[in-house]
PDB file of C-alpha atoms in Angstrom:
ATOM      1  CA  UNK A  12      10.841 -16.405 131.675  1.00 66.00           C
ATOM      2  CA  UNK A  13       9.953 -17.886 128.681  1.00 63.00           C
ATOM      3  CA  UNK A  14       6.644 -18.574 129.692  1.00 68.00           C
ATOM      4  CA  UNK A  15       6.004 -15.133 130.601  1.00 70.00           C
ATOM      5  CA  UNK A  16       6.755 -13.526 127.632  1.00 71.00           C
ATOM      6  CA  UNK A  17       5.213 -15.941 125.872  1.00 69.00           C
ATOM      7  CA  UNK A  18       2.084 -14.724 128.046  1.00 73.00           C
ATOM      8  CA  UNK A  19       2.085 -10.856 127.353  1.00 78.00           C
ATOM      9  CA  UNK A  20       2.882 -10.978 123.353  1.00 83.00           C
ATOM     10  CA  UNK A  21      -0.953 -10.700 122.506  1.00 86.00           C
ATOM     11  CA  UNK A  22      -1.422  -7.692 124.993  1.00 89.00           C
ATOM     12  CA  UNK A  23       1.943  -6.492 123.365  1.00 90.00           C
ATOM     13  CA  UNK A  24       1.219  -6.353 119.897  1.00 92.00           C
ATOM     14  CA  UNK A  25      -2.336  -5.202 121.005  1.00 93.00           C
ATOM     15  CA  UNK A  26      -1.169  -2.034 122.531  1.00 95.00           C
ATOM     16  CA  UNK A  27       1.737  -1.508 120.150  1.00 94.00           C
ATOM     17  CA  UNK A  28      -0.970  -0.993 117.679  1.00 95.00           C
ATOM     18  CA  UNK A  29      -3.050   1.230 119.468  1.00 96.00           C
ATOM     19  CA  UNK A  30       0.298   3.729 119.299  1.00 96.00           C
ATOM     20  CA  UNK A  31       0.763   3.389 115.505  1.00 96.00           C
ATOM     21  CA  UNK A  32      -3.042   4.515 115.053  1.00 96.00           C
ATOM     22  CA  UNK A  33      -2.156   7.229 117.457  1.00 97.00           C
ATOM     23  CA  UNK A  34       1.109   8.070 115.163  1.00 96.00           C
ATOM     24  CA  UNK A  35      -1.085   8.088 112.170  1.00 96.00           C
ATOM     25  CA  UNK A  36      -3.486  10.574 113.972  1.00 96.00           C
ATOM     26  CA  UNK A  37      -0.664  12.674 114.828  1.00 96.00           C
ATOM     27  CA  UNK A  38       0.663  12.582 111.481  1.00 95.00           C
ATOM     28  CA  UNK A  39      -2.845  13.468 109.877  1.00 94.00           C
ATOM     29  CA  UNK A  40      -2.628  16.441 111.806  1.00 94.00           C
ATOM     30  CA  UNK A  41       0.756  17.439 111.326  1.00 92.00           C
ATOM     31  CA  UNK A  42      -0.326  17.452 107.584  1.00 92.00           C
ATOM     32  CA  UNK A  43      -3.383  19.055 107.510  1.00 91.00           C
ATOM     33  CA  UNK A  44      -1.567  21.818 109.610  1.00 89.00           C
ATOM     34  CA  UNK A  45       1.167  22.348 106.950  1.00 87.00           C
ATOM     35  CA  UNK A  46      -0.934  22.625 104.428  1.00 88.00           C
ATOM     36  CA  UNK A  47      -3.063  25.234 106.336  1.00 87.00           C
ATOM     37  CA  UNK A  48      -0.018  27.419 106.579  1.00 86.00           C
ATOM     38  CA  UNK A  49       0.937  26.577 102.835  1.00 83.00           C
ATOM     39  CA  UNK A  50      -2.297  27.591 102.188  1.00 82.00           C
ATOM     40  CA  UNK A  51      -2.753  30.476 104.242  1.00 81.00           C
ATOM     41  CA  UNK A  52       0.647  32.168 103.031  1.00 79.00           C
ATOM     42  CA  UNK A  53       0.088  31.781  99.302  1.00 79.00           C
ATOM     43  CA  UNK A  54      -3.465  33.467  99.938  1.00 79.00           C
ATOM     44  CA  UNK A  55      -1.759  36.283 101.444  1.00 78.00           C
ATOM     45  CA  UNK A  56       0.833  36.238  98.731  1.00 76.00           C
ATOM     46  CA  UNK A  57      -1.567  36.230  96.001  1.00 75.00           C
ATOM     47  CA  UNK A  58      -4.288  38.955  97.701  1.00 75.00           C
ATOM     48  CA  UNK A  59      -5.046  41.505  95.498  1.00 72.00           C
ATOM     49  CA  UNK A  60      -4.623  39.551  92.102  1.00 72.00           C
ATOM     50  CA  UNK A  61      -7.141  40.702  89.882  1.00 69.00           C
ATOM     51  CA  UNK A  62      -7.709  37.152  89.143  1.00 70.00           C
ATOM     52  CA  UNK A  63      -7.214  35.132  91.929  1.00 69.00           C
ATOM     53  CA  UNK A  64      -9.155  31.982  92.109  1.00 69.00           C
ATOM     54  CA  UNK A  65     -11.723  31.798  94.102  1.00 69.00           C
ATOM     55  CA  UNK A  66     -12.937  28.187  95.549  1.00 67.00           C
ATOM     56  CA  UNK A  67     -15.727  27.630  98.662  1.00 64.00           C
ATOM     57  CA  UNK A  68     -14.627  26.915 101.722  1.00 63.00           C
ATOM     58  CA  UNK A  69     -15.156  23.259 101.817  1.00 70.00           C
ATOM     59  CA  UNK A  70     -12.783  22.811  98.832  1.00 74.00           C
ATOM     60  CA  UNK A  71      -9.617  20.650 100.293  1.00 79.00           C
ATOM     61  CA  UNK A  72      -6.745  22.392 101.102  1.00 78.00           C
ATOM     62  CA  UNK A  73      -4.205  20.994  98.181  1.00 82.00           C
ATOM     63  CA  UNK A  74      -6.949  22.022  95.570  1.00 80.00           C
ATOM     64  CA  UNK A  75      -6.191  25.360  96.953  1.00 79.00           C
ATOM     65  CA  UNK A  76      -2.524  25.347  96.847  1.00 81.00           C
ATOM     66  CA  UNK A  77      -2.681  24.418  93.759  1.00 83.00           C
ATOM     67  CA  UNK A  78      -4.726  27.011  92.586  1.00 82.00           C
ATOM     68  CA  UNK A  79      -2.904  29.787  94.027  1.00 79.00           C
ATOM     69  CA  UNK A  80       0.288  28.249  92.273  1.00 80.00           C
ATOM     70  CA  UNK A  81      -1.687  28.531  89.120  1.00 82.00           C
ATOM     71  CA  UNK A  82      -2.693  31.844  89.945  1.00 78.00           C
ATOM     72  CA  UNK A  83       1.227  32.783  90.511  1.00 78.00           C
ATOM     73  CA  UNK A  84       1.704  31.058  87.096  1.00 79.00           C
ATOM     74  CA  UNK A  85      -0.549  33.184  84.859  1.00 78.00           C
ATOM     75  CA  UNK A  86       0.818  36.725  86.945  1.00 75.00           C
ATOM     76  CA  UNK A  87       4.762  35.332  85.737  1.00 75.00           C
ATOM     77  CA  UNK A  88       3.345  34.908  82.241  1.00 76.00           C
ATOM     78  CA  UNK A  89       2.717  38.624  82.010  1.00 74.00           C
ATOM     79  CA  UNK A  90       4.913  41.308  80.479  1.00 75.00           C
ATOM     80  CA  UNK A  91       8.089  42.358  82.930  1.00 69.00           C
ATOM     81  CA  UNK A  92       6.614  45.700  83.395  1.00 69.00           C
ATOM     82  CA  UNK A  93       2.618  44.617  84.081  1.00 73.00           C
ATOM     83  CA  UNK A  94       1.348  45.829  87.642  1.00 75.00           C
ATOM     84  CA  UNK A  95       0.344  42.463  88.786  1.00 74.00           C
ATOM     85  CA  UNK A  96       4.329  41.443  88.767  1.00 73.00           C
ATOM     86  CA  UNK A  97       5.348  44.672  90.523  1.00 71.00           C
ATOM     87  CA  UNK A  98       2.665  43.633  93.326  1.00 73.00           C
ATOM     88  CA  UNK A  99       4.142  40.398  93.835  1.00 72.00           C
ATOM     89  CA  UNK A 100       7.357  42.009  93.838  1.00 69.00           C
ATOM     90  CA  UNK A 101       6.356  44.208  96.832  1.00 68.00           C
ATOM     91  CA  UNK A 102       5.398  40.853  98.640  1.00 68.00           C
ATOM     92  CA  UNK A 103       8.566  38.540  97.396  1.00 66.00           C
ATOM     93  CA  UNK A 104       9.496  38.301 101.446  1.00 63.00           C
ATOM     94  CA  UNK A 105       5.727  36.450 101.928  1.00 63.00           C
ATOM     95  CA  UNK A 106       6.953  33.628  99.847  1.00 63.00           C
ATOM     96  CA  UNK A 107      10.094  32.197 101.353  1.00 60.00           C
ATOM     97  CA  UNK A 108      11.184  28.605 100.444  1.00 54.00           C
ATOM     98  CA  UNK A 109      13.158  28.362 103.709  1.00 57.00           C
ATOM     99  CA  UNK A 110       9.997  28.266 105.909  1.00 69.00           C
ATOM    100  CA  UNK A 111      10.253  25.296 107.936  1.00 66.00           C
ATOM    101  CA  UNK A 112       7.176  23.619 106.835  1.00 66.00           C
ATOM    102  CA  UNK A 113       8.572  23.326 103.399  1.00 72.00           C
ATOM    103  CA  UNK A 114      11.079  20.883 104.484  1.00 76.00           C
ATOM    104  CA  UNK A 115       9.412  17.691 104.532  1.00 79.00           C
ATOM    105  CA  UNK A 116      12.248  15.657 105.940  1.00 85.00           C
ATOM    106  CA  UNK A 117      11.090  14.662 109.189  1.00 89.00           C
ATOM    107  CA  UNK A 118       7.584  14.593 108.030  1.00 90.00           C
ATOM    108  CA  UNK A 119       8.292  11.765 105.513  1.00 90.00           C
ATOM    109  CA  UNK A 120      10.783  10.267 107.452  1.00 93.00           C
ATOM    110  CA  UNK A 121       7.997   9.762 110.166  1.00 93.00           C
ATOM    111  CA  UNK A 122       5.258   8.888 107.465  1.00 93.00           C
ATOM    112  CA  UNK A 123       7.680   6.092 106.009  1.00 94.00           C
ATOM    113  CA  UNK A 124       8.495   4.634 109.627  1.00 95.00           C
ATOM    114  CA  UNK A 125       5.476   4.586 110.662  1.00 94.00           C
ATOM    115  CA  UNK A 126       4.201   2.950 107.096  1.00 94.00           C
ATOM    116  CA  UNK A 127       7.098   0.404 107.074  1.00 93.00           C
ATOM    117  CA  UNK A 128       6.518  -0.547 110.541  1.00 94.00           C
ATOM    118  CA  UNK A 129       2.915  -1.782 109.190  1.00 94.00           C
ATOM    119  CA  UNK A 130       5.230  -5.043 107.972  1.00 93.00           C
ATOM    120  CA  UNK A 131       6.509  -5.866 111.832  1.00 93.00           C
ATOM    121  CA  UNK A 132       2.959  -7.114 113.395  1.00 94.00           C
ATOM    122  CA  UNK A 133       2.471 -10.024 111.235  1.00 92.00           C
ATOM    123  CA  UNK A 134       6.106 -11.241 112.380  1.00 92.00           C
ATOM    124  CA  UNK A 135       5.354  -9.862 115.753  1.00 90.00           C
ATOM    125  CA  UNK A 136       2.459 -12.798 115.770  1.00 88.00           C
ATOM    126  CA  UNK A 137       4.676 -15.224 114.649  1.00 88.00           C
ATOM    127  CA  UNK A 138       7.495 -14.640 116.803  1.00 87.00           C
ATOM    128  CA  UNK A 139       4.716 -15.006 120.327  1.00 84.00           C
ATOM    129  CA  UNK A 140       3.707 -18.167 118.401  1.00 83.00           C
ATOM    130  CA  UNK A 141       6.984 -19.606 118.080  1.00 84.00           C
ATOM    131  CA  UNK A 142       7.679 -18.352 121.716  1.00 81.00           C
ATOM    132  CA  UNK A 143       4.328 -20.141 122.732  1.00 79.00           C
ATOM    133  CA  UNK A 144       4.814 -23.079 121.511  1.00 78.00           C
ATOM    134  CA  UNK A 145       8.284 -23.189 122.858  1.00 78.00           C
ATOM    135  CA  UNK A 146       7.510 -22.695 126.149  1.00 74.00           C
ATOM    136  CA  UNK A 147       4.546 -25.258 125.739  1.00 72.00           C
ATOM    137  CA  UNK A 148       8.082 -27.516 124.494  1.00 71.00           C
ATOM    138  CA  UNK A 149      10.056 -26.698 127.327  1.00 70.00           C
ATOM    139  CA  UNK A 150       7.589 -27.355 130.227  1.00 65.00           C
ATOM    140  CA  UNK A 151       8.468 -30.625 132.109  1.00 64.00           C
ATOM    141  CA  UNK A 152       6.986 -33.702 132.373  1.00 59.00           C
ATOM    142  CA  UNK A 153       4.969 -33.173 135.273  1.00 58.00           C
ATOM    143  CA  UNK A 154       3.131 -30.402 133.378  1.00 59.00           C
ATOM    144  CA  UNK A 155      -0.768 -30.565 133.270  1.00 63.00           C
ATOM    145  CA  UNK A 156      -2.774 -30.613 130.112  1.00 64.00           C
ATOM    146  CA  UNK A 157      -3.962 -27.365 130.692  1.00 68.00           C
ATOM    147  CA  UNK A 158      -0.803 -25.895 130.856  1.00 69.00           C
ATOM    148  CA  UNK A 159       0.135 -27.261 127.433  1.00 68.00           C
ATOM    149  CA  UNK A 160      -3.439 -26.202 125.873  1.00 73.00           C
ATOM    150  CA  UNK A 161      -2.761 -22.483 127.089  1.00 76.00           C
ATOM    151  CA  UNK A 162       0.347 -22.404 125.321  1.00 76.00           C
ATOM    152  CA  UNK A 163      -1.270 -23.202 122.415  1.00 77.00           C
ATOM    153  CA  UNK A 164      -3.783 -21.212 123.065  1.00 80.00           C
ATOM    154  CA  UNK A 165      -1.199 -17.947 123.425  1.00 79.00           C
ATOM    155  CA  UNK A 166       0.083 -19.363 120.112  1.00 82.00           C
ATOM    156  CA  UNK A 167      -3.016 -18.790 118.299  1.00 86.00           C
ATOM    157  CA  UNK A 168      -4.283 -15.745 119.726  1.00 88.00           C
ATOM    158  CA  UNK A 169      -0.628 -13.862 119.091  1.00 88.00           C
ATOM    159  CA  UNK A 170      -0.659 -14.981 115.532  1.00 89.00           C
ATOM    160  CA  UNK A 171      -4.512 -13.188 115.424  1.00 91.00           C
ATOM    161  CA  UNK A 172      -3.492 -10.122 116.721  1.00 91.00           C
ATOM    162  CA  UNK A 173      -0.111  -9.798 114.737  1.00 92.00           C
ATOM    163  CA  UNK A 174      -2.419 -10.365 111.452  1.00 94.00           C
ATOM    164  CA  UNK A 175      -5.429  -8.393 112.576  1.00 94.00           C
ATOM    165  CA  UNK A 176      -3.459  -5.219 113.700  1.00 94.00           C
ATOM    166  CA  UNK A 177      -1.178  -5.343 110.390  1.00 95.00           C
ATOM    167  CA  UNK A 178      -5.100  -5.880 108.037  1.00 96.00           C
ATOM    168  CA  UNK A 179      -6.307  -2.469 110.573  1.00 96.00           C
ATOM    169  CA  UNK A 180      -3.017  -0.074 109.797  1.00 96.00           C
ATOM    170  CA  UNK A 181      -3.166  -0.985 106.411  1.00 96.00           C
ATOM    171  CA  UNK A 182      -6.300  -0.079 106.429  1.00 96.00           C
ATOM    172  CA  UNK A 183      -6.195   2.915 107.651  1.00 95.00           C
ATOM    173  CA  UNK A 184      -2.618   3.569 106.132  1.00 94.00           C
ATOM    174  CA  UNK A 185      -4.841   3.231 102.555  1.00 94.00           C
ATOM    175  CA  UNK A 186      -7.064   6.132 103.842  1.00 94.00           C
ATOM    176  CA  UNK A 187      -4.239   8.805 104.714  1.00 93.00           C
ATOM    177  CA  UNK A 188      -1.425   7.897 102.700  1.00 92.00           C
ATOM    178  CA  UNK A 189      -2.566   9.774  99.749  1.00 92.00           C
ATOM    179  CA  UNK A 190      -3.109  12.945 101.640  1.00 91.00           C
ATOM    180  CA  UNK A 191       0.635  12.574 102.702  1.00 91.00           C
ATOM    181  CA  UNK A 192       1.701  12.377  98.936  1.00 90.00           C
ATOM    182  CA  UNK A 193      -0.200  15.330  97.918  1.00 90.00           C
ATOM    183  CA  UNK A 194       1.192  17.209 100.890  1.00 89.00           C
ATOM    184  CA  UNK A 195       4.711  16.393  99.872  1.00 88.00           C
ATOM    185  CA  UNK A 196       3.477  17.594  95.851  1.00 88.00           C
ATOM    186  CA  UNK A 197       2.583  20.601  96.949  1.00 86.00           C
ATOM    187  CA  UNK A 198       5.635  21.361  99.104  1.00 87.00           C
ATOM    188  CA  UNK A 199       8.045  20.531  95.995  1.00 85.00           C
ATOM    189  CA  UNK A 200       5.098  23.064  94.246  1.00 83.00           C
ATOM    190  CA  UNK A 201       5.731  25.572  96.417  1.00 83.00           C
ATOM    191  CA  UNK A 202       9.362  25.333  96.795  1.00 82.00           C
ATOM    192  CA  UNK A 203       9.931  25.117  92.814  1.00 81.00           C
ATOM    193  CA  UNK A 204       7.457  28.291  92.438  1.00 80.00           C
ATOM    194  CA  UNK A 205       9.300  30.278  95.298  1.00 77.00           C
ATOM    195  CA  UNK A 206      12.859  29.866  93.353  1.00 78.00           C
ATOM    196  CA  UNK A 207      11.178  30.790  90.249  1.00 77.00           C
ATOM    197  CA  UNK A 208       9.028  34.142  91.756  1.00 76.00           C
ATOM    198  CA  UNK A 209      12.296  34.961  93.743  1.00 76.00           C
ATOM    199  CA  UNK A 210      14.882  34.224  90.493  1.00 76.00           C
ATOM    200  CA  UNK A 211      12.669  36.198  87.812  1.00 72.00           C
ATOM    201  CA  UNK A 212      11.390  38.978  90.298  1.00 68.00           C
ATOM    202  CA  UNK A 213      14.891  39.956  91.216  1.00 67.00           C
ATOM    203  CA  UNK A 214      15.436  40.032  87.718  1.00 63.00           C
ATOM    204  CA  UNK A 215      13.211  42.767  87.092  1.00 58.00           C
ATOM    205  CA  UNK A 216      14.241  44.698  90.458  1.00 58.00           C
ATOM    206  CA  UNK A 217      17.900  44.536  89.022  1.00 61.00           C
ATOM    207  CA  UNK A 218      16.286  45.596  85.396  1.00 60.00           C
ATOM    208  CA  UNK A 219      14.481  48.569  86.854  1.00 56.00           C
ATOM    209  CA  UNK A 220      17.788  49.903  89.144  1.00 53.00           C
ATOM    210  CA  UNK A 221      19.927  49.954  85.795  1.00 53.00           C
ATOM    211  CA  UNK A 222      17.184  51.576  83.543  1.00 50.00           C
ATOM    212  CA  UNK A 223      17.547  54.894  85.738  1.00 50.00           C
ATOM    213  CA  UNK A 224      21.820  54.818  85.531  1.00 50.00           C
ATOM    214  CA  UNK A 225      21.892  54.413  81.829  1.00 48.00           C
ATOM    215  CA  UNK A 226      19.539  57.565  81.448  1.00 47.00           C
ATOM    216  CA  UNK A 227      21.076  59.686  83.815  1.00 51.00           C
ATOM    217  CA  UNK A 228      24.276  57.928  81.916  1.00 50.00           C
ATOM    218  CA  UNK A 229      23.180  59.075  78.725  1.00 52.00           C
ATOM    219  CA  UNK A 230      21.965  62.598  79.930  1.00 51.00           C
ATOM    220  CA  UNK A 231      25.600  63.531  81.138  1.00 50.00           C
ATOM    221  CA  UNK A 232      27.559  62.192  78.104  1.00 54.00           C
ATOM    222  CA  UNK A 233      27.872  65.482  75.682  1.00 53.00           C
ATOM    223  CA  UNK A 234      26.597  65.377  72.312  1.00 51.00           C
ATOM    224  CA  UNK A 235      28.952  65.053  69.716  1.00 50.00           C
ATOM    225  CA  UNK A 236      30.440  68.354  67.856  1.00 47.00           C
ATOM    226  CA  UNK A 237      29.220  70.556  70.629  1.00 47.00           C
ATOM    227  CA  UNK A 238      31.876  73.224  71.811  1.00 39.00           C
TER     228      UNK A 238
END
């Protein structure tokens, strides 16, 4: 038994890491697809503005977030009453920080696994080495040379393939990871702009309900000394 695990650790660590490049893949998409709907709903949000940003097409998608949440900066910077914050008002349900890809929990929790995980293929190796040259240890007497040199042999090549798999994820790891931290920047971004257009917007709905009630308030109340 020992011998036959001993056997298939190389093949095993080989093909583990072929599905942690997949995982990255599918986590490089799962990204870029957020942050085309991130995107996509502050550009609808913002449409309109008299000035909007506007960026070519080839400019990465977190450049545009973050322009349209500088865009949504300058309108809140206006006076209560200026048309640009009455448009947004009219499109307040647009911007919702409940949206599911705003909650980055599983994304991250994925993203960390999966970069944590990076740490288990060097021990991987060692582990098929030490179970390589245990079963090399454990072979009897009557065992051939060969036998013994294959052990080794399985000894080396599992501690290659723990070490070369771990050097190739972090490797590619290095190339993704930072898209992943922007992504989760411009979800906190978005969220922290949502609460603020949502908090100061209603403000000025609630502002605009009471101005009407005090004058019609004030209109009814009879002037003093009159008969």
């Amino acid at each position: 038994m020992l011998e036959l695990i001993s056997s298939y650790s190389t093949f095993a660590i080989l093909v583990a890491a072929a599905v942690h490049l997949f995982a990255f893949a599918v986590l490089a998409g799962w990204a870029r697809s957020d942050r085309k709907r991130i995107a996509q709903t502050l550009e609808r949000f913002t449409a309109g503005l008299p000035h909007r940003s506007r960026m070519d097409f080839h400019v990465h998608l977190s450049d545009q977030i973050e322009a349209f949440l500088a865009d949504i900066s300058d309108v809140m910077a206006q006076p209560l009453r200026s048309a640009d914050r009455a448009r947004l008002a009219d499109r307040i349900r647009i911007l919702d920080e409940r949206r599911e890809y705003l909650h980055s929990l599983r994304f991250e929790t994925a993203w960390n696994v999966a970069r944590t995980m990076i740490e288990a293929y060097p021990l991987a190796g060692v582990l098929g080495t030490i179970l390589a040259i245990g079963s090399a240890l454990a072979a009897d007497d009557q065992a051939s040379v060969n036998v013994i040199v294959t052990r080794f042999g399985d000894a080396i090549w599992s501690t290659f393939a723990g070490l070369s798999a771990a050097i190739l994820l972090m490797l590619v790891g290095s190339v993704v990871e930072p898209g992943f931290a922007r992504l989760s920047e411009n979800r906190l971004g978005v969220r922290e702009m949502a609460a603020k257009v949502k908090r100061e917007l209603s403000v000025l709905e609630q502002s605009g309900a009471e101005a009407p009630t005090e004058a019609s308030d004030k209109a009814a109340t009879p002037e003093d000394g009159t008969a």
